[in-house]
PDB file of C-alpha atoms in Angstrom:
ATOM      1  CA  MET W   1      28.011 -27.587  -5.163  1.00  0.00           C
ATOM      2  CA  PRO W   2      26.445 -25.109  -2.900  1.00  0.00           C
ATOM      3  CA  THR W   3      25.253 -21.930  -4.718  1.00  0.00           C
ATOM      4  CA  ALA W   4      26.469 -18.236  -3.456  1.00  0.00           C
ATOM      5  CA  SER W   5      24.461 -16.591  -1.007  1.00  0.00           C
ATOM      6  CA  PRO W   6      22.902 -13.385  -2.485  1.00  0.00           C
ATOM      7  CA  THR W   7      24.271 -10.243  -0.783  1.00  0.00           C
ATOM      8  CA  PRO W   8      22.533  -7.165   0.321  1.00  0.00           C
ATOM      9  CA  PRO W   9      22.809  -4.143  -1.976  1.00  0.00           C
ATOM     10  CA  ARG W  10      25.776  -1.924  -1.405  1.00  0.00           C
ATOM     11  CA  LEU W  11      25.687   1.679  -1.038  1.00  0.00           C
ATOM     12  CA  ASP W  12      27.357   2.164  -4.237  1.00  0.00           C
ATOM     13  CA  ASP W  13      24.588   0.119  -5.945  1.00  0.00           C
ATOM     14  CA  LEU W  14      21.897   2.234  -4.451  1.00  0.00           C
ATOM     15  CA  ILE W  15      23.721   5.462  -5.369  1.00  0.00           C
ATOM     16  CA  ALA W  16      24.010   4.478  -8.792  1.00  0.00           C
ATOM     17  CA  LEU W  17      20.409   3.376  -9.152  1.00  0.00           C
ATOM     18  CA  ALA W  18      19.391   6.691  -7.650  1.00  0.00           C
ATOM     19  CA  ARG W  19      21.496   8.546 -10.156  1.00  0.00           C
ATOM     20  CA  ALA W  20      19.734   6.466 -12.975  1.00  0.00           C
ATOM     21  CA  GLN W  21      16.279   7.182 -11.770  1.00  0.00           C
ATOM     22  CA  ALA W  22      16.858  11.094 -11.406  1.00  0.00           C
ATOM     23  CA  GLU W  23      15.316  13.398 -13.795  1.00  0.00           C
ATOM     24  CA  SER W  24      18.808  15.268 -14.072  1.00  0.00           C
ATOM     25  CA  ASP W  25      22.178  15.535 -12.440  1.00  0.00           C
ATOM     26  CA  GLU W  26      21.091  18.397 -10.330  1.00  0.00           C
ATOM     27  CA  PRO W  27      21.549  18.062  -6.605  1.00  0.00           C
ATOM     28  CA  ILE W  28      18.063  18.546  -5.867  1.00  0.00           C
ATOM     29  CA  ALA W  29      16.853  15.942  -8.555  1.00  0.00           C
ATOM     30  CA  LEU W  30      19.403  13.391  -7.444  1.00  0.00           C
ATOM     31  CA  LEU W  31      18.143  14.109  -3.609  1.00  0.00           C
ATOM     32  CA  SER W  32      14.589  13.652  -4.860  1.00  0.00           C
ATOM     33  CA  ALA W  33      15.375  10.333  -6.347  1.00  0.00           C
ATOM     34  CA  ALA W  34      17.316   9.080  -3.532  1.00  0.00           C
ATOM     35  CA  ALA W  35      14.334   9.953  -1.114  1.00  0.00           C
ATOM     36  CA  THR W  36      11.739   7.997  -3.648  1.00  0.00           C
ATOM     37  CA  LEU W  37      14.453   4.987  -3.548  1.00  0.00           C
ATOM     38  CA  LYS W  38      14.646   5.170   0.363  1.00  0.00           C
ATOM     39  CA  ALA W  39      10.846   5.082   0.507  1.00  0.00           C
ATOM     40  CA  GLU W  40      10.686   1.936  -1.877  1.00  0.00           C
ATOM     41  CA  VAL W  41      13.387   0.103   0.324  1.00  0.00           C
ATOM     42  CA  ASP W  42      11.771   0.816   3.609  1.00  0.00           C
ATOM     43  CA  GLU W  43       8.568  -0.631   2.110  1.00  0.00           C
ATOM     44  CA  LEU W  44      10.226  -3.894   1.071  1.00  0.00           C
ATOM     45  CA  THR W  45      12.187  -4.135   4.242  1.00  0.00           C
ATOM     46  CA  ASP W  46       8.997  -3.755   6.250  1.00  0.00           C
ATOM     47  CA  ALA W  47       7.460  -6.158   4.187  1.00  0.00           C
ATOM     48  CA  LEU W  48      10.468  -8.750   4.776  1.00  0.00           C
ATOM     49  CA  LEU W  49       9.997  -8.418   8.473  1.00  0.00           C
ATOM     50  CA  GLY W  50       6.291  -8.827   8.003  1.00  0.00           C
ATOM     51  CA  HIS W  51       6.889 -11.905   5.948  1.00  0.00           C
ATOM     52  CA  PHE W  52       8.905 -13.694   8.502  1.00  0.00           C
ATOM     53  CA  VAL W  53       6.805 -12.604  11.448  1.00  0.00           C
ATOM     54  CA  ASP W  54       3.884 -14.248   9.746  1.00  0.00           C
ATOM     55  CA  GLN W  55       6.096 -17.477   9.684  1.00  0.00           C
ATOM     56  CA  ALA W  56       6.926 -17.295  13.185  1.00  0.00           C
ATOM     57  CA  ARG W  57       3.361 -16.858  14.229  1.00  0.00           C
ATOM     58  CA  ARG W  58       2.381 -19.898  12.198  1.00  0.00           C
ATOM     59  CA  ALA W  59       5.026 -21.816  13.644  1.00  0.00           C
ATOM     60  CA  GLY W  60       3.763 -21.142  17.106  1.00  0.00           C
ATOM     61  CA  CYS W  61       6.303 -18.539  18.434  1.00  0.00           C
ATOM     62  CA  SER W  62       5.078 -15.964  20.890  1.00  0.00           C
ATOM     63  CA  TRP W  63       4.751 -12.290  20.562  1.00  0.00           C
ATOM     64  CA  SER W  64       7.455 -12.086  23.286  1.00  0.00           C
ATOM     65  CA  GLN W  65       9.920 -14.414  21.307  1.00  0.00           C
ATOM     66  CA  ILE W  66       9.064 -12.404  18.492  1.00  0.00           C
ATOM     67  CA  GLY W  67       9.623  -8.925  20.018  1.00  0.00           C
ATOM     68  CA  ALA W  68      12.963 -10.269  21.539  1.00  0.00           C
ATOM     69  CA  ALA W  69      14.130 -11.102  18.062  1.00  0.00           C
ATOM     70  CA  LEU W  70      13.437  -7.539  16.625  1.00  0.00           C
ATOM     71  CA  GLY W  71      14.935  -5.956  19.643  1.00  0.00           C
ATOM     72  CA  VAL W  72      11.526  -4.446  20.846  1.00  0.00           C
ATOM     73  CA  THR W  73       8.915  -5.212  23.439  1.00  0.00           C
ATOM     74  CA  LYS W  74       5.960  -7.742  23.010  1.00  0.00           C
ATOM     75  CA  GLN W  75       3.667  -4.857  22.724  1.00  0.00           C
ATOM     76  CA  ALA W  76       5.681  -2.970  20.200  1.00  0.00           C
ATOM     77  CA  ALA W  77       5.748  -6.001  18.114  1.00  0.00           C
ATOM     78  CA  GLN W  78       2.123  -6.693  18.136  1.00  0.00           C
ATOM     79  CA  GLN W  79       1.243  -2.910  17.529  1.00  0.00           C
ATOM     80  CA  LYS W  80       3.223  -3.047  14.323  1.00  0.00           C
ATOM     81  CA  HIS W  81       2.797  -6.464  13.086  1.00  0.00           C
ATOM     82  CA  ALA W  82      -0.492  -7.478  14.324  1.00  0.00           C
ATOM     83  CA  PRO W  83      -2.837  -4.511  13.367  1.00  0.00           C
ATOM     84  CA  THR W  84      -6.518  -4.978  13.838  1.00  0.00           C
ATOM     85  CA  PHE W  85      -9.209  -3.328  11.794  1.00  0.00           C
ATOM     86  CA  ASP W  86     -12.922  -3.072  12.269  1.00  0.00           C
ATOM     87  CA  PHE W  87     -14.151  -3.749   8.741  1.00  0.00           C
ATOM     88  CA  SER W  88     -17.756  -3.549   9.826  1.00  0.00           C
ATOM     89  CA  ARG W  89     -18.293  -0.012   8.469  1.00  0.00           C
ATOM     90  CA  PHE W  90     -17.053  -1.104   5.016  1.00  0.00           C
ATOM     91  CA  THR W  91     -19.367  -1.227   2.239  1.00  0.00           C
ATOM     92  CA  GLU W  92     -19.923  -4.099   0.126  1.00  0.00           C
ATOM     93  CA  ARG W  93     -17.746  -2.658  -2.820  1.00  0.00           C
ATOM     94  CA  ALA W  94     -15.149  -1.656  -0.423  1.00  0.00           C
ATOM     95  CA  ARG W  95     -14.937  -5.283   1.064  1.00  0.00           C
ATOM     96  CA  THR W  96     -14.521  -6.535  -2.608  1.00  0.00           C
ATOM     97  CA  ALA W  97     -11.766  -4.189  -2.787  1.00  0.00           C
ATOM     98  CA  MET W  98      -9.910  -5.764  -0.166  1.00  0.00           C
ATOM     99  CA  THR W  99     -10.419  -9.084  -1.648  1.00  0.00           C
ATOM    100  CA  GLU W 100      -9.144  -7.874  -4.878  1.00  0.00           C
ATOM    101  CA  ALA W 101      -6.043  -6.358  -2.965  1.00  0.00           C
ATOM    102  CA  GLN W 102      -5.305  -9.818  -1.481  1.00  0.00           C
ATOM    103  CA  ALA W 103      -5.631 -11.362  -5.012  1.00  0.00           C
ATOM    104  CA  ALA W 104      -3.176  -8.650  -6.427  1.00  0.00           C
ATOM    105  CA  SER W 105      -0.718  -9.532  -3.655  1.00  0.00           C
ATOM    106  CA  ARG W 106      -0.969 -13.068  -4.628  1.00  0.00           C
ATOM    107  CA  ARG W 107      -0.870 -12.212  -8.286  1.00  0.00           C
ATOM    108  CA  PHE W 108       2.609 -10.532  -8.075  1.00  0.00           C
ATOM    109  CA  GLY W 109       3.925 -13.187  -5.699  1.00  0.00           C
ATOM    110  CA  HIS W 110       4.391 -10.751  -2.997  1.00  0.00           C
ATOM    111  CA  PRO W 111       4.480 -11.930   0.704  1.00  0.00           C
ATOM    112  CA  TYR W 112       2.894  -8.791   2.091  1.00  0.00           C
ATOM    113  CA  LEU W 113      -0.278  -6.641   1.455  1.00  0.00           C
ATOM    114  CA  GLY W 114       1.022  -3.128   0.601  1.00  0.00           C
ATOM    115  CA  THR W 115      -0.265   0.411  -0.514  1.00  0.00           C
ATOM    116  CA  GLU W 116      -0.018  -0.726  -4.095  1.00  0.00           C
ATOM    117  CA  HIS W 117      -2.131  -3.878  -3.593  1.00  0.00           C
ATOM    118  CA  LEU W 118      -4.694  -1.770  -2.066  1.00  0.00           C
ATOM    119  CA  LEU W 119      -4.781   0.486  -5.058  1.00  0.00           C
ATOM    120  CA  ALA W 120      -4.917  -2.520  -7.398  1.00  0.00           C
ATOM    121  CA  GLY W 121      -7.875  -3.789  -5.514  1.00  0.00           C
ATOM    122  CA  LEU W 122      -9.620  -0.203  -5.978  1.00  0.00           C
ATOM    123  CA  ALA W 123      -8.756  -0.290  -9.592  1.00  0.00           C
ATOM    124  CA  ALA W 124     -10.425  -3.720  -9.958  1.00  0.00           C
ATOM    125  CA  GLY W 125     -13.694  -2.301  -9.403  1.00  0.00           C
ATOM    126  CA  PRO W 126     -14.363   0.487 -11.887  1.00  0.00           C
ATOM    127  CA  GLU W 127     -18.116   0.712 -11.054  1.00  0.00           C
ATOM    128  CA  ALA W 128     -17.407   1.875  -7.538  1.00  0.00           C
ATOM    129  CA  VAL W 129     -16.516   5.629  -6.898  1.00  0.00           C
ATOM    130  CA  ALA W 130     -12.820   5.123  -6.492  1.00  0.00           C
ATOM    131  CA  GLY W 131     -12.584   2.903  -9.412  1.00  0.00           C
ATOM    132  CA  SER W 132     -14.180   5.401 -11.687  1.00  0.00           C
ATOM    133  CA  ILE W 133     -12.006   8.067 -10.547  1.00  0.00           C
ATOM    134  CA  LEU W 134      -8.940   5.960 -11.083  1.00  0.00           C
ATOM    135  CA  ILE W 135     -10.115   5.119 -14.585  1.00  0.00           C
ATOM    136  CA  GLY W 136     -10.597   8.691 -15.309  1.00  0.00           C
ATOM    137  CA  ALA W 137      -7.025   9.389 -14.446  1.00  0.00           C
ATOM    138  CA  GLY W 138      -5.796   6.501 -16.811  1.00  0.00           C
ATOM    139  CA  LEU W 139      -5.381   3.980 -13.783  1.00  0.00           C
ATOM    140  CA  ASP W 140      -7.264   1.042 -14.784  1.00  0.00           C
ATOM    141  CA  GLN W 141      -6.395  -2.487 -13.324  1.00  0.00           C
ATOM    142  CA  ALA W 142      -3.983  -3.104 -16.294  1.00  0.00           C
ATOM    143  CA  ALA W 143      -2.134   0.272 -15.842  1.00  0.00           C
ATOM    144  CA  VAL W 144      -1.918  -0.077 -11.883  1.00  0.00           C
ATOM    145  CA  ASP W 145      -0.355  -3.608 -12.517  1.00  0.00           C
ATOM    146  CA  ALA W 146       2.145  -2.248 -15.168  1.00  0.00           C
ATOM    147  CA  ALA W 147       3.165   0.535 -12.355  1.00  0.00           C
ATOM    148  CA  ILE W 148       3.571  -1.945  -9.608  1.00  0.00           C
ATOM    149  CA  ASP W 149       5.692  -4.323 -12.162  1.00  0.00           C
ATOM    150  CA  ALA W 150       7.894  -1.272 -13.113  1.00  0.00           C
ATOM    151  CA  ILE W 151       8.405  -0.038  -9.333  1.00  0.00           C
ATOM    152  CA  VAL W 152       8.239  -3.345  -7.212  1.00  0.00           C
ATOM    153  CA  GLY W 153       8.311  -6.018  -9.721  1.00  0.00           C
ATOM    154  CA  ARG W 154       7.304  -9.591  -9.318  1.00  0.00           C
ATOM    155  CA  CYS W 155       8.487 -12.291  -6.751  1.00  0.00           C
ATOM    156  CA  ASP W 156       6.743 -15.420  -7.940  1.00  0.00           C
ATOM    157  CA  SER W 157       8.942 -17.807  -5.711  1.00  0.00           C
ATOM    158  CA  LEU W 158       7.172 -16.168  -2.512  1.00  0.00           C
ATOM    159  CA  GLY W 159       3.673 -16.136  -3.600  1.00  0.00           C
ATOM    160  CA  GLY W 160       0.851 -18.311  -3.137  1.00  0.00           C
ATOM    161  CA  SER W 161      -0.188 -17.653   0.629  1.00  0.00           C
ATOM    162  CA  ALA W 162      -3.515 -17.632   1.481  1.00  0.00           C
ATOM    163  CA  HIS W 163      -2.910 -15.100   4.094  1.00  0.00           C
ATOM    164  CA  VAL W 164      -0.542 -12.168   3.660  1.00  0.00           C
ATOM    165  CA  PRO W 165       0.344  -9.567   6.390  1.00  0.00           C
ATOM    166  CA  TYR W 166      -0.278  -5.884   5.885  1.00  0.00           C
ATOM    167  CA  THR W 167       2.879  -3.689   5.656  1.00  0.00           C
ATOM    168  CA  PRO W 168       2.845  -0.727   8.157  1.00  0.00           C
ATOM    169  CA  LYS W 169       2.017   1.905   5.405  1.00  0.00           C
ATOM    170  CA  ALA W 170      -0.995  -0.171   4.266  1.00  0.00           C
ATOM    171  CA  ALA W 171      -1.951  -0.603   7.741  1.00  0.00           C
ATOM    172  CA  LEU W 172      -2.014   3.128   8.571  1.00  0.00           C
ATOM    173  CA  ALA W 173      -3.800   3.778   5.490  1.00  0.00           C
ATOM    174  CA  LEU W 174      -6.702   1.406   6.325  1.00  0.00           C
ATOM    175  CA  ALA W 175      -6.916   2.939   9.725  1.00  0.00           C
ATOM    176  CA  ALA W 176      -7.004   6.366   8.198  1.00  0.00           C
ATOM    177  CA  THR W 177     -10.062   5.278   6.288  1.00  0.00           C
ATOM    178  CA  LEU W 178     -12.419   6.033   9.175  1.00  0.00           C
ATOM    179  CA  GLN W 179     -10.856   9.796   9.531  1.00  0.00           C
ATOM    180  CA  GLU W 180     -11.471  10.423   5.772  1.00  0.00           C
ATOM    181  CA  ALA W 181     -15.111   9.038   5.817  1.00  0.00           C
ATOM    182  CA  LEU W 182     -15.999  11.181   9.298  1.00  0.00           C
ATOM    183  CA  SER W 183     -14.612  14.272   7.769  1.00  0.00           C
ATOM    184  CA  MET W 184     -16.942  14.017   4.834  1.00  0.00           C
ATOM    185  CA  GLY W 185     -20.015  13.283   7.171  1.00  0.00           C
ATOM    186  CA  HIS W 186     -20.257   9.721   6.342  1.00  0.00           C
ATOM    187  CA  ASP W 187     -20.982   6.995   8.688  1.00  0.00           C
ATOM    188  CA  TYR W 188     -19.733   4.072   6.427  1.00  0.00           C
ATOM    189  CA  ILE W 189     -16.284   3.628   4.681  1.00  0.00           C
ATOM    190  CA  GLY W 190     -16.476   3.068   1.001  1.00  0.00           C
ATOM    191  CA  THR W 191     -13.879   2.798  -1.775  1.00  0.00           C
ATOM    192  CA  GLU W 192     -13.510   6.720  -2.032  1.00  0.00           C
ATOM    193  CA  HIS W 193     -12.479   6.910   1.773  1.00  0.00           C
ATOM    194  CA  LEU W 194      -9.714   4.306   1.085  1.00  0.00           C
ATOM    195  CA  LEU W 195      -8.626   6.034  -2.045  1.00  0.00           C
ATOM    196  CA  LEU W 196      -8.406   9.436  -0.103  1.00  0.00           C
ATOM    197  CA  ALA W 197      -6.383   7.548   2.622  1.00  0.00           C
ATOM    198  CA  LEU W 198      -4.042   6.351  -0.108  1.00  0.00           C
ATOM    199  CA  THR W 199      -3.335   9.952  -1.384  1.00  0.00           C
ATOM    200  CA  ARG W 200      -2.005  10.879   2.067  1.00  0.00           C
ATOM    201  CA  SER W 201       0.018   7.682   2.392  1.00  0.00           C
ATOM    202  CA  GLU W 202       3.513   9.163   2.643  1.00  0.00           C
ATOM    203  CA  GLU W 203       6.426   7.761   0.631  1.00  0.00           C
ATOM    204  CA  SER W 204       4.467   4.720  -0.362  1.00  0.00           C
ATOM    205  CA  VAL W 205       4.285   2.922  -3.466  1.00  0.00           C
ATOM    206  CA  GLY W 206       0.709   3.448  -3.912  1.00  0.00           C
ATOM    207  CA  ARG W 207       1.170   7.056  -3.273  1.00  0.00           C
ATOM    208  CA  ARG W 208       3.736   7.261  -5.933  1.00  0.00           C
ATOM    209  CA  ILE W 209       1.588   5.684  -8.495  1.00  0.00           C
ATOM    210  CA  LEU W 210      -1.108   8.146  -7.657  1.00  0.00           C
ATOM    211  CA  ASP W 211       1.231  11.200  -7.738  1.00  0.00           C
ATOM    212  CA  ASP W 212       2.485  10.118 -11.184  1.00  0.00           C
ATOM    213  CA  ALA W 213      -1.167  10.440 -12.216  1.00  0.00           C
ATOM    214  CA  ALA W 214      -1.721  13.850 -10.702  1.00  0.00           C
ATOM    215  CA  LEU W 215      -4.062  12.463  -8.185  1.00  0.00           C
ATOM    216  CA  THR W 216      -3.641  14.551  -5.079  1.00  0.00           C
ATOM    217  CA  HIS W 217      -5.787  14.496  -1.812  1.00  0.00           C
ATOM    218  CA  GLU W 218      -7.360  17.723  -2.762  1.00  0.00           C
ATOM    219  CA  LYS W 219      -8.269  16.625  -6.209  1.00  0.00           C
ATOM    220  CA  VAL W 220      -9.660  13.237  -5.206  1.00  0.00           C
ATOM    221  CA  ARG W 221     -11.733  14.888  -2.758  1.00  0.00           C
ATOM    222  CA  GLY W 222     -13.463  17.257  -5.260  1.00  0.00           C
ATOM    223  CA  GLN W 223     -14.134  14.483  -7.607  1.00  0.00           C
ATOM    224  CA  VAL W 224     -15.506  12.304  -4.715  1.00  0.00           C
ATOM    225  CA  VAL W 225     -17.878  15.108  -3.681  1.00  0.00           C
ATOM    226  CA  ARG W 226     -19.015  15.721  -7.333  1.00  0.00           C
ATOM    227  CA  PHE W 227     -19.620  11.959  -8.055  1.00  0.00           C
ATOM    228  CA  LEU W 228     -21.710  11.535  -4.762  1.00  0.00           C
ATOM    229  CA  THR W 229     -23.611  14.978  -5.155  1.00  0.00           C
ATOM    230  CA  ALA W 230     -24.549  13.618  -8.853  1.00  0.00           C
ATOM    231  CA  LEU W 231     -25.551  10.349  -7.529  1.00  0.00           C
ATOM    232  CA  GLN W 232     -27.827  11.848  -5.116  1.00  0.00           C
ATOM    233  CA  LYS W 233     -29.575  14.036  -7.726  1.00  0.00           C
ATOM    234  CA  GLY W 234     -29.739  11.140 -10.236  1.00  0.00           C
ATOM    235  CA  GLY W 235     -31.598   9.298  -7.094  1.00  0.00           C
TER     236      GLY W 235
END
């Protein structure tokens, strides 16, 4: 006997969830909870599309076909779902963080690599600048994993892929690392620049975890400057 197909969440369900997550019944608190919930849903739906775009590409579908299925042009589909990055400026520790981010995505069974996985990748390197700052704020790898579990959860049935696509917000954060580095006068991209980029990643899961730990862009940048200054003096 066939099982019933799952149905998308109804508006009533989302309203109830926003009310449950709100800090109070005040209108602004409810609106804030709804905005946070929308951001989470947006990131998940982006990841959903990314998952099936990746599957379509592996099956040999062209970008023209994918664009037509999405109702956009070939170029628009490529720009959103096939971002390219130049990792040549990444330090060894930053590259290790990217490897750890991919491992985090697989660990949670997620068919995408989002800002939360980038943050988990940084937390996995406590000896690096970003990892040291995260630990100082109480965000070691276990704490970040617990936050991801609470916000997103696991999806074991979809995990295990050797390659996972970036979500649009993760792609934007990676693209922003170069600007963060240049703004500090650096010709390399380290873990600290990725962490700074994540603090600017609006309405993302990674940003929410950082906000909950009171790690703003200004605060992280100040800690990065102090950390690197002390490192130079010590050297």
